[in-house]
mmCIF file of C-alpha atoms in Angstrom:
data_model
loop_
_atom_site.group_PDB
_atom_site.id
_atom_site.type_symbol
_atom_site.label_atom_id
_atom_site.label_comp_id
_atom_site.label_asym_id
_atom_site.label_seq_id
_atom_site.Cartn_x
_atom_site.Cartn_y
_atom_site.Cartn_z
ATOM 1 C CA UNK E 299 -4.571 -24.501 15.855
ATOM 2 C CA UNK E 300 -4.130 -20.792 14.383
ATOM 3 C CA UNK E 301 -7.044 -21.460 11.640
ATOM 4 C CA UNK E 302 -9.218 -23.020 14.081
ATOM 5 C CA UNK E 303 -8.756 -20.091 16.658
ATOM 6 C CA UNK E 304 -9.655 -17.557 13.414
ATOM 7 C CA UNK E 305 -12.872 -19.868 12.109
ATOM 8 C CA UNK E 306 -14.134 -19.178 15.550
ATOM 9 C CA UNK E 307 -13.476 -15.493 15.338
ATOM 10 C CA UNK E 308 -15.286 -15.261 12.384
ATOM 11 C CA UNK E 309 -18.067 -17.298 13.714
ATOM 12 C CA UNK E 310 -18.349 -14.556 16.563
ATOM 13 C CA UNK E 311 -17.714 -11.611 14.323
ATOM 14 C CA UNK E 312 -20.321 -12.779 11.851
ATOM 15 C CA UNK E 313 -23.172 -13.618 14.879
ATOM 16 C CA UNK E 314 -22.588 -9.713 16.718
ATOM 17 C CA UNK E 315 -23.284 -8.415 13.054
ATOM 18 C CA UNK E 316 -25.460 -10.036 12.515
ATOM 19 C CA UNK E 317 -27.287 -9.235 15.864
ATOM 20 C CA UNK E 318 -30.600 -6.708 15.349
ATOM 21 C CA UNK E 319 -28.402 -4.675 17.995
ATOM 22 C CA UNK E 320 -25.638 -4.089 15.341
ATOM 23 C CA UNK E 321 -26.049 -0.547 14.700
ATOM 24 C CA UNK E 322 -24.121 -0.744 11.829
ATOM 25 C CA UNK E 323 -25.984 -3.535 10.245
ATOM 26 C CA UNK E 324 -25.169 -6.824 8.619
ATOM 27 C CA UNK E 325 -22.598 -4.460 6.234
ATOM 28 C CA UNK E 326 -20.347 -4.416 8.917
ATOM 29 C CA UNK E 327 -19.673 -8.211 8.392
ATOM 30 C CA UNK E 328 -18.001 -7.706 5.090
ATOM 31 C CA UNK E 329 -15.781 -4.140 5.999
ATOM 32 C CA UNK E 330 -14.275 -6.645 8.853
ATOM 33 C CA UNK E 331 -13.954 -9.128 6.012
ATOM 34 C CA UNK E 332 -12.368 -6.889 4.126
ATOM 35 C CA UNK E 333 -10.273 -5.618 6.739
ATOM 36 C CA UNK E 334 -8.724 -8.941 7.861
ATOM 37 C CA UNK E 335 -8.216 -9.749 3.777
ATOM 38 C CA UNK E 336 -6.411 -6.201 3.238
ATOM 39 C CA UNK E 337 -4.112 -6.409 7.111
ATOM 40 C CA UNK E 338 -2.799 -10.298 5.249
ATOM 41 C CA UNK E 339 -2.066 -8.797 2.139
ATOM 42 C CA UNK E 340 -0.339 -5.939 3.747
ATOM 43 C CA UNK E 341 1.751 -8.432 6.277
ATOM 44 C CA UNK E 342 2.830 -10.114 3.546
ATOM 45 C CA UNK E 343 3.695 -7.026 1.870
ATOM 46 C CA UNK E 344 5.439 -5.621 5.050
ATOM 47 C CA UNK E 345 6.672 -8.898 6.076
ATOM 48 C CA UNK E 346 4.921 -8.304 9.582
ATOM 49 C CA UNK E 347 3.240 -11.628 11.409
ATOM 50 C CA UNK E 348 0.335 -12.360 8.989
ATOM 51 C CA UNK E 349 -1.781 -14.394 11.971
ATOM 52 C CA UNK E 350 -1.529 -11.612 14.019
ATOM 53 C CA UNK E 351 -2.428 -8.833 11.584
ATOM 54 C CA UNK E 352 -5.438 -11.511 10.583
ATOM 55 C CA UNK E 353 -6.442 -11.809 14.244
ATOM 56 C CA UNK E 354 -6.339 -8.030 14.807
ATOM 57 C CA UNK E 355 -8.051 -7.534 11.392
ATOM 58 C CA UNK E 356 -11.271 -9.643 12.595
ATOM 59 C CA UNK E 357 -11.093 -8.522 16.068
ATOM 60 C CA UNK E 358 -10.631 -4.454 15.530
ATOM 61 C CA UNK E 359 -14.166 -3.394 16.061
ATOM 62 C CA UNK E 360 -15.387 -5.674 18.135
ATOM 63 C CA UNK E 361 -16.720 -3.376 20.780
ATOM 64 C CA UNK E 362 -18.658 -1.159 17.963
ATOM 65 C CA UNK E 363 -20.718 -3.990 16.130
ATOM 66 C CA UNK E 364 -21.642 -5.203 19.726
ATOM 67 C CA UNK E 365 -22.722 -2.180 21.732
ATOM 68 C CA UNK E 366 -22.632 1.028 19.666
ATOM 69 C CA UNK E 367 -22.624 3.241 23.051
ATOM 70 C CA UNK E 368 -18.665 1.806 22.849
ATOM 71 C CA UNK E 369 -18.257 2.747 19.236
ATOM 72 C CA UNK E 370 -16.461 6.843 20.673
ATOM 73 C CA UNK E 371 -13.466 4.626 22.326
ATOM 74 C CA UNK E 372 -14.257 1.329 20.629
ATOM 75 C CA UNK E 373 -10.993 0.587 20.260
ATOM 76 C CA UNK E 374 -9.856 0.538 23.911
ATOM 77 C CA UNK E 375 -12.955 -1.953 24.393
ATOM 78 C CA UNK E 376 -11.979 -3.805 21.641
ATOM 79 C CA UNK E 377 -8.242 -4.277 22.707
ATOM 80 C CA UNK E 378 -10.375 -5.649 26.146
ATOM 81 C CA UNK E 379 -12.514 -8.028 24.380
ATOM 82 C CA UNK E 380 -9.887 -9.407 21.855
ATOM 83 C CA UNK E 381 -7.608 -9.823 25.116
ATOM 84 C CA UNK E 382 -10.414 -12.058 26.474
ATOM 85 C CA UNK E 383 -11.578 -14.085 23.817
ATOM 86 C CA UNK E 384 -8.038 -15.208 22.672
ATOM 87 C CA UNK E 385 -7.164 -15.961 26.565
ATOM 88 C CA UNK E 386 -10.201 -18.161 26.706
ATOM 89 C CA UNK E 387 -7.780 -20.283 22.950
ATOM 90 C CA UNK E 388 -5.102 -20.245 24.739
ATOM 91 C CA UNK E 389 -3.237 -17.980 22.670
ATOM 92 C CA UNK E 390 0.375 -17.081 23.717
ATOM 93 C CA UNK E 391 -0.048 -13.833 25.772
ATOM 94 C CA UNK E 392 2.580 -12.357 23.219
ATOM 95 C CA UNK E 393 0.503 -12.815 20.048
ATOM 96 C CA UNK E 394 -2.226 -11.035 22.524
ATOM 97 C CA UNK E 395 -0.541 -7.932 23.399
ATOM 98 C CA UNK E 396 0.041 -7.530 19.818
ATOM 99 C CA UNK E 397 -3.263 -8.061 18.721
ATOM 100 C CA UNK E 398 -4.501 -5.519 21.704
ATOM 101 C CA UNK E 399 -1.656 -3.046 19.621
ATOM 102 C CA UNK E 400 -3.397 -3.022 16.575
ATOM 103 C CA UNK E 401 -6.918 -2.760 17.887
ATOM 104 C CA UNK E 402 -5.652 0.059 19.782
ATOM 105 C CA UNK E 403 -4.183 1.541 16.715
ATOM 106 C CA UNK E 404 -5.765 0.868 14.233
ATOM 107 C CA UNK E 405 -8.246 4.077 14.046
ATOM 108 C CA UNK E 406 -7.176 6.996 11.884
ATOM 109 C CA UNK E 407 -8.951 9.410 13.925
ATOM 110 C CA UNK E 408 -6.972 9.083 17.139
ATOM 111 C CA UNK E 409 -3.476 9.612 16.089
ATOM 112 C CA UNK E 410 -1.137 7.426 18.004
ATOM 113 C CA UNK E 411 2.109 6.482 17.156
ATOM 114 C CA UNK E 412 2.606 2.687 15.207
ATOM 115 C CA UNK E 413 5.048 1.054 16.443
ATOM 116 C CA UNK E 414 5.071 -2.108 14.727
ATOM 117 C CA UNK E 415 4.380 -2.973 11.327
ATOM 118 C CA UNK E 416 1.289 -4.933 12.267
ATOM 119 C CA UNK E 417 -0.302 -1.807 13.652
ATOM 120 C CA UNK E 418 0.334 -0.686 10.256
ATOM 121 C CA UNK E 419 -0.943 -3.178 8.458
ATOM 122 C CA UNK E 420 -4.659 -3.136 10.506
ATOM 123 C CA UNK E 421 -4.581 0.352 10.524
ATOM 124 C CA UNK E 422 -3.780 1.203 6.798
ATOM 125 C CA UNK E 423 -6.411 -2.434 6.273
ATOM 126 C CA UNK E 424 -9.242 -0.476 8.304
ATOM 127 C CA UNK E 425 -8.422 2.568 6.069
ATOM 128 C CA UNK E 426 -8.652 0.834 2.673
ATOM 129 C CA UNK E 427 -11.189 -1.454 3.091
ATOM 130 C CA UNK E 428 -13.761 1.548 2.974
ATOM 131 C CA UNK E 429 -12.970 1.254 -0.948
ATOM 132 C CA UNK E 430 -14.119 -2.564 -1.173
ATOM 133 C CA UNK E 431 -16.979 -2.109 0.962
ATOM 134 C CA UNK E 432 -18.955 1.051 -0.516
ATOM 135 C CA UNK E 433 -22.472 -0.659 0.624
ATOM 136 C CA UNK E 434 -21.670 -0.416 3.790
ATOM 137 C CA UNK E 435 -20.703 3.472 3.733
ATOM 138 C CA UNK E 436 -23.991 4.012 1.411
ATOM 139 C CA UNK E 437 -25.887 1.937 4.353
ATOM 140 C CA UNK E 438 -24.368 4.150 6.446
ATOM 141 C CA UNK E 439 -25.088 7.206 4.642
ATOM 142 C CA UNK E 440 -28.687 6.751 3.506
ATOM 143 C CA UNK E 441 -30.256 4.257 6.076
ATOM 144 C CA UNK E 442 -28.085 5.164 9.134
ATOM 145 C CA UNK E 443 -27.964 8.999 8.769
ATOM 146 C CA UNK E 444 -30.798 9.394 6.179
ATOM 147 C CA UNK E 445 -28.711 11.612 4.116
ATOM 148 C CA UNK E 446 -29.848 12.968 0.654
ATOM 149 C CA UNK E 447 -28.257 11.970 -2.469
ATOM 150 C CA UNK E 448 -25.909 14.821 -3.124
ATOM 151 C CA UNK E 449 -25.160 14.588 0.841
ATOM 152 C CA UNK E 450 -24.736 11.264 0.764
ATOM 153 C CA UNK E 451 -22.387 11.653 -2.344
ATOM 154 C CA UNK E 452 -20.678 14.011 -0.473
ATOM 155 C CA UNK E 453 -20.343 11.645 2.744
ATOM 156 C CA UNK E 454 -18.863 8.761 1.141
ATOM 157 C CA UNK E 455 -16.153 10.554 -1.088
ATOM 158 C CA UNK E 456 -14.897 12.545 2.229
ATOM 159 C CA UNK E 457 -14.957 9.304 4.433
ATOM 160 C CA UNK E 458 -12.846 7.866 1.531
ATOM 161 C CA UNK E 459 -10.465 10.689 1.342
ATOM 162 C CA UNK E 460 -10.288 10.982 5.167
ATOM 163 C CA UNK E 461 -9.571 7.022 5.044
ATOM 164 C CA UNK E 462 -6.601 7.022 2.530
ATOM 165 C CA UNK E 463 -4.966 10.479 3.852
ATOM 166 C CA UNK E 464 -4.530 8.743 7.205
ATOM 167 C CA UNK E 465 -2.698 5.503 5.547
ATOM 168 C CA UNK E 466 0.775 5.326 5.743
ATOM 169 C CA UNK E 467 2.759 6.947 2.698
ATOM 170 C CA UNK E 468 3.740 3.233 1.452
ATOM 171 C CA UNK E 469 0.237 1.635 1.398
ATOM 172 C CA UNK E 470 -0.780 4.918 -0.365
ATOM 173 C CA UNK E 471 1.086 4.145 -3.158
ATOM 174 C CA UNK E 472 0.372 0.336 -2.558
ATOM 175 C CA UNK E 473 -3.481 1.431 -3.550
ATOM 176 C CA UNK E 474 -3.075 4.276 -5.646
ATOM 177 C CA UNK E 475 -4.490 2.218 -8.436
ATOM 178 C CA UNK E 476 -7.590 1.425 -6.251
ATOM 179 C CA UNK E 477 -8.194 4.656 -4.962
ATOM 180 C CA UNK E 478 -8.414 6.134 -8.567
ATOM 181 C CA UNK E 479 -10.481 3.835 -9.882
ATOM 182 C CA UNK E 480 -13.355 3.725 -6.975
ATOM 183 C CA UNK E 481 -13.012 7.832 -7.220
ATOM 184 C CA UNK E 482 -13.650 7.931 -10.485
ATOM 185 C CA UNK E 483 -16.814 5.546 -10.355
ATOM 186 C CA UNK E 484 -18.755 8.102 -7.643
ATOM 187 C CA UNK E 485 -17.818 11.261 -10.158
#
């Protein structure tokens, strides 16, 4: 029932970014990809629930790749929106609040206290998939914000540095090996 509830998920994730109201563009699609892919790995790793940090992963911006005037708190609306799609599965209300946890969580730029080692997982996911998906950050530099090379350079390197120093110290070290090699491909 748990795959079936996801394959729908991605179904909806993929159709909102792929919407010409995506701000973000189709990119987006494959940063949430990467996202739920990184918040398995790292339940596995963590030995936190691995459906739940896959929900969460798919779900966490939600609210941004749908209406971009939600993208400043996007995710309290996406805690909202997860809470009402997985009502509408069926899925036990306990598995919800957690999901609505890590949404709420999960962004690096409003410091909250993790509780559980799924909001780590998403969170530290959401940080780390910036390195698989460097597209979408050059979409975002040089389409989005029309940056010029050197700026957009710049961009990129500081949203990856701002992504990893906000990871917790153990999935740090987890990537290390990642980090250094992405870094050294933009010098």
């Amino acid at each position: 029932m748990e795959k079936e509830i996801i394959n729908k998920i991605k179904v909806e994730i993929r159709n909102r970014c792929d919407s010409p109201d995506n701000f973000f563009g189709v990119g987006s699609y494959e940063h949430i990809e990467s996202v739920a892919k990184h918040a398995v790995e790292l339940a596995n790793y963590y030995d936190a629930d691995i459906e739940v940090c896959e929900i969460a992963g798919w779900l966490h911006d939600i609210a941004s790749i749908t209406d971009y005037s939600l993208y400043e708190e996007h995710h309290i609306h996406g805690a909202n929106i997860a809470e009402e799609i997985l009502q509408s599965y069926n899925y036990p209300k306990d598995k919800i609040e957690l999901v609505k946890l890590c949404i709420l969580n999960h962004r690096g730029s409003v410091p909250k206290e993790k509780t559980t080692k799924e909001e780590i997982c998403v969170a530290d996911a959401d940080a780390i998939s910036h390195y698989d998906t460097l597209p979408s950050l050059f979409y975002l530099a040089f389409v989005q914000r029309k940056l010029d090379i050197d700026e957009g350079i710049t961009f990129v390197k500081s949203k990856l540095d701002r992504s990893y120093n906000k990871m917790s110290n153990e999935s740090k070290e987890y990537y290390k090996n990642r980090r250094e090699l992405i870094l050294s491909i933009l010098e």
